[in-house]
Coordinates of C-alpha atoms in Angstrom, one line a residue:
M1 CA 14.3 -57.1 59.5
I2 CA 11.1 -55.5 58.0
E3 CA 7.9 -55.2 60.1
L4 CA 4.6 -54.3 58.4
S5 CA 1.4 -53.1 60.0
K6 CA -1.8 -51.5 58.8
N7 CA -0.6 -47.8 59.3
T8 CA 3.1 -48.0 59.5
I9 CA 6.2 -49.2 57.6
G10 CA 9.1 -50.3 59.8
I11 CA 12.6 -50.7 58.3
G12 CA 15.3 -52.2 60.4
V13 CA 18.6 -50.4 60.0
F14 CA 21.3 -51.5 62.4
G15 CA 18.7 -52.6 64.8
M16 CA 16.7 -49.3 64.7
K17 CA 13.1 -48.8 63.4
L18 CA 11.9 -45.8 61.2
K19 CA 8.1 -45.4 61.1
T20 CA 6.2 -43.2 58.6
K21 CA 2.5 -42.5 58.6
L22 CA 1.1 -42.9 55.0
P23 CA -2.1 -40.9 55.4
V24 CA -0.2 -37.8 56.4
L25 CA 2.7 -38.1 53.8
V26 CA 0.6 -38.5 50.6
P27 CA -1.5 -35.2 50.9
A28 CA 1.6 -33.3 51.7
I29 CA 3.2 -34.5 48.4
I30 CA 0.1 -33.6 46.4
L31 CA 0.0 -30.1 47.9
A32 CA 3.7 -29.5 47.0
V33 CA 3.1 -30.6 43.4
L34 CA 0.1 -28.2 43.0
I35 CA 2.0 -25.3 44.4
C36 CA 5.0 -25.9 42.0
A37 CA 2.6 -26.1 39.1
G38 CA 0.8 -22.9 40.0
I39 CA 4.1 -21.0 40.3
T40 CA 5.2 -22.4 36.9
L41 CA 2.0 -21.3 35.1
Y42 CA 2.2 -17.8 36.7
L43 CA 5.8 -17.3 35.4
I44 CA 4.8 -18.5 31.9
S45 CA 1.9 -16.1 31.8
I46 CA 4.2 -13.2 32.7
F47 CA 6.8 -13.9 30.0
N48 CA 4.2 -14.6 27.3
E49 CA 2.2 -11.4 27.9
P50 CA 2.0 -9.6 24.6
A51 CA 3.5 -6.1 24.3
P52 CA 1.0 -3.2 24.1
S53 CA 0.1 -2.2 20.6
K54 CA 0.0 1.2 19.1
Q55 CA -3.5 2.7 19.4
I56 CA -5.2 5.4 17.5
V57 CA -8.1 5.4 19.9
S58 CA -7.6 5.6 23.6
A59 CA -9.8 6.1 26.6
T60 CA -9.9 5.8 30.4
D61 CA -13.6 5.0 30.2
K62 CA -16.3 5.0 27.5
S63 CA -17.3 8.6 28.3
E64 CA -13.8 9.9 27.6
L65 CA -12.9 8.4 24.2
T66 CA -10.3 10.4 22.3
I67 CA -8.7 10.1 18.8
D68 CA -5.1 10.6 17.9
I69 CA -5.3 12.9 14.9
K70 CA -1.5 13.0 14.4
T71 CA -1.3 9.2 14.2
I72 CA -4.0 9.1 11.5
E73 CA -2.2 11.9 9.5
H74 CA 1.1 10.1 9.9
E75 CA -0.3 6.8 8.7
I76 CA -1.9 8.4 5.6
K77 CA 1.3 10.3 4.7
D78 CA 3.3 7.0 4.9
I79 CA 1.3 5.8 1.9
G80 CA 3.2 8.3 -0.3
N81 CA 2.4 8.5 -4.0
L82 CA -0.2 5.8 -4.7
C83 CA -1.7 4.8 -8.1
T84 CA -5.5 4.7 -7.7
S85 CA -6.5 4.4 -11.3
E86 CA -4.9 3.4 -14.6
Y87 CA -5.7 3.7 -18.3
N88 CA -4.5 1.0 -20.8
F89 CA -4.5 1.6 -24.5
T90 CA -3.4 0.2 -27.8
A91 CA -3.1 2.6 -30.7
V92 CA -2.1 2.7 -34.4
D93 CA -0.4 6.0 -35.4
S94 CA 1.6 7.4 -38.3
F95 CA 4.2 10.1 -38.6
S96 CA 6.2 11.5 -41.5
K97 CA 9.1 13.7 -42.5
D98 CA 8.6 16.4 -45.1
K99 CA 10.4 16.5 -48.4
I100 CA 13.8 18.1 -48.4
N101 CA 13.8 21.8 -49.3
L102 CA 16.5 23.0 -51.7
W103 CA 16.4 26.7 -52.6
F104 CA 12.7 26.8 -51.7
I105 CA 12.1 23.8 -53.9
K106 CA 10.8 20.5 -52.4
L107 CA 12.7 17.7 -53.9
P108 CA 10.6 14.8 -55.1
W109 CA 10.9 11.3 -53.6
T110 CA 12.5 12.7 -50.4
D111 CA 9.5 12.4 -48.1
S112 CA 9.4 9.6 -45.5
S113 CA 6.7 8.1 -43.3
A114 CA 5.9 5.2 -40.9
I115 CA 2.9 3.6 -39.4
V116 CA 3.4 2.0 -36.0
K117 CA 1.3 0.1 -33.5
Y118 CA 1.9 0.1 -29.7
S119 CA 0.4 -0.4 -26.3
G120 CA 0.9 1.5 -23.1
T121 CA -0.3 2.4 -19.6
I122 CA -1.1 5.7 -18.0
T123 CA -1.4 5.8 -14.2
A124 CA -3.0 8.4 -12.0
G125 CA -3.0 8.8 -8.3
I126 CA -2.6 10.9 -5.1
D127 CA 0.4 12.3 -3.3
F128 CA -0.8 11.3 0.2
T129 CA 2.2 13.1 1.8
K130 CA 0.2 16.3 1.3
V131 CA -2.9 15.2 3.3
I132 CA -4.5 17.5 5.8
V133 CA -6.4 15.9 8.8
E134 CA -8.5 18.2 11.0
E135 CA -10.3 17.5 14.2
N136 CA -13.4 19.3 15.5
I137 CA -13.5 18.4 19.2
K138 CA -16.8 20.2 19.8
E139 CA -18.6 18.5 17.0
K140 CA -16.5 15.3 17.4
T141 CA -15.8 15.1 13.6
V142 CA -12.7 14.4 11.5
Q143 CA -12.1 16.0 8.2
I144 CA -9.5 14.6 5.7
T145 CA -8.5 16.7 2.8
L146 CA -6.4 15.3 -0.1
P147 CA -4.5 17.0 -2.9
P148 CA -6.0 16.6 -6.4
A149 CA -5.2 13.5 -8.4
Q150 CA -2.3 13.8 -10.9
I151 CA -0.7 11.7 -13.7
L152 CA 2.0 9.6 -12.0
N153 CA 3.4 7.8 -15.1
S154 CA 2.9 7.4 -18.8
E155 CA 4.8 4.6 -20.5
L156 CA 4.8 2.5 -23.6
D157 CA 5.2 -1.3 -23.7
F158 CA 8.1 -1.5 -26.1
K159 CA 7.6 -5.3 -26.4
S160 CA 4.2 -4.5 -28.1
F161 CA 5.8 -2.1 -30.6
E162 CA 5.1 -3.0 -34.3
L163 CA 6.3 -1.2 -37.4
L164 CA 3.4 -1.8 -39.8
D165 CA 4.7 0.3 -42.7
E166 CA 7.8 2.4 -43.5
K167 CA 8.7 4.5 -46.4
N168 CA 12.2 6.1 -46.6
G169 CA 12.8 8.9 -49.1
L170 CA 16.1 9.7 -50.8
F171 CA 18.6 11.2 -48.3
N172 CA 15.8 11.6 -45.7
R173 CA 15.5 8.3 -43.9
I174 CA 13.6 8.0 -40.6
T175 CA 16.1 7.7 -37.7
V176 CA 15.8 6.4 -34.2
E177 CA 15.7 10.0 -32.9
D178 CA 12.8 10.7 -35.3
T179 CA 10.9 7.6 -34.0
N180 CA 11.5 8.6 -30.3
Q181 CA 10.3 12.1 -30.9
A182 CA 7.2 10.8 -32.6
L183 CA 6.4 8.4 -29.8
D184 CA 6.9 11.1 -27.1
K185 CA 4.3 13.2 -29.0
L186 CA 2.0 10.2 -29.3
I187 CA 2.1 9.3 -25.6
D188 CA 1.2 12.9 -24.8
E189 CA -1.8 12.6 -27.0
E190 CA -2.9 9.4 -25.3
T191 CA -2.4 11.0 -21.9
D192 CA -4.8 13.8 -23.0
K193 CA -7.3 11.2 -24.1
A194 CA -7.1 9.4 -20.8
V195 CA -7.7 12.7 -18.8
A196 CA -10.6 13.5 -21.1
D197 CA -12.1 10.0 -20.4
G198 CA -12.1 10.8 -16.7
L199 CA -8.9 9.1 -15.5
L200 CA -8.2 11.8 -12.8
D201 CA -11.8 11.8 -11.6
K202 CA -11.7 8.0 -11.2
A203 CA -8.4 8.3 -9.3
Q204 CA -9.9 10.8 -6.8
T205 CA -13.0 8.7 -6.3
N206 CA -10.9 5.5 -5.6
A207 CA -8.7 7.4 -3.2
K208 CA -11.7 8.9 -1.4
D209 CA -13.3 5.4 -1.0
M210 CA -10.0 3.9 0.2
I211 CA -9.4 6.5 2.9
A212 CA -13.0 6.2 4.1
N213 CA -12.8 2.4 4.4
L214 CA -9.5 2.7 6.3
F215 CA -10.5 5.2 8.9
K216 CA -14.3 5.2 9.2
G217 CA -14.2 2.4 11.7
V218 CA -11.4 4.0 13.7
C219 CA -13.3 7.3 14.0
S220 CA -16.6 5.5 14.8
A221 CA -14.9 3.5 17.6
S222 CA -13.8 6.7 19.2
G223 CA -17.2 8.3 19.0
Y224 CA -16.1 10.6 16.1
K225 CA -17.7 10.9 12.7
L226 CA -15.5 10.9 9.6
L227 CA -16.8 13.6 7.2
P228 CA -16.7 12.9 3.4
V229 CA -13.1 13.2 2.1
K230 CA -12.5 16.6 0.4
F231 CA -10.0 17.6 -2.3
E232 CA -8.1 20.9 -2.4

């Protein structure tokens, strides 16, 4: 038997009646749901909290900003040897072998020569493992000193190699060893030309600009001034 009234629900079970007041039960259910949702969101926020990142600049308040010089130095040294400028060239050169001497007489038709065309690249850069970073706490400045630029690599593009002309004399042919020796000499000459054209100067300028762009903002954020990069 089921009896209904405005505020109660009566359910007949084995002749007994169970009454429940609706206005009291509904708010209790809503409150329980809100509490469970709040606990769930709190747990999610704890487990999703990002790990603290490595900082170069640290402070307890704005008046006590400090800068981690060792971290800056370590990050620069991690760069290692870095190419900061390159010189590309294409050249046409010739080399020759003298006539054969026999009892102080140069035999005719025994001289040899070749004309070759080739391209290559010469790179220059900085060995950043030798950087020196100095901090002036009183003046709140940072000074970065780099080693001078150096030639890192000189190489020919052998796919570009062309033999434009070759003359082989009697008993005095041009060998592979002769060609390699001639090319070694020619790459040295091109390297000297690259240095004369300012390759090392460009490498230092590029390295200085790169370091300034990387760490100027870090120093400024800590209240420090990054002085112009120096070279040994």
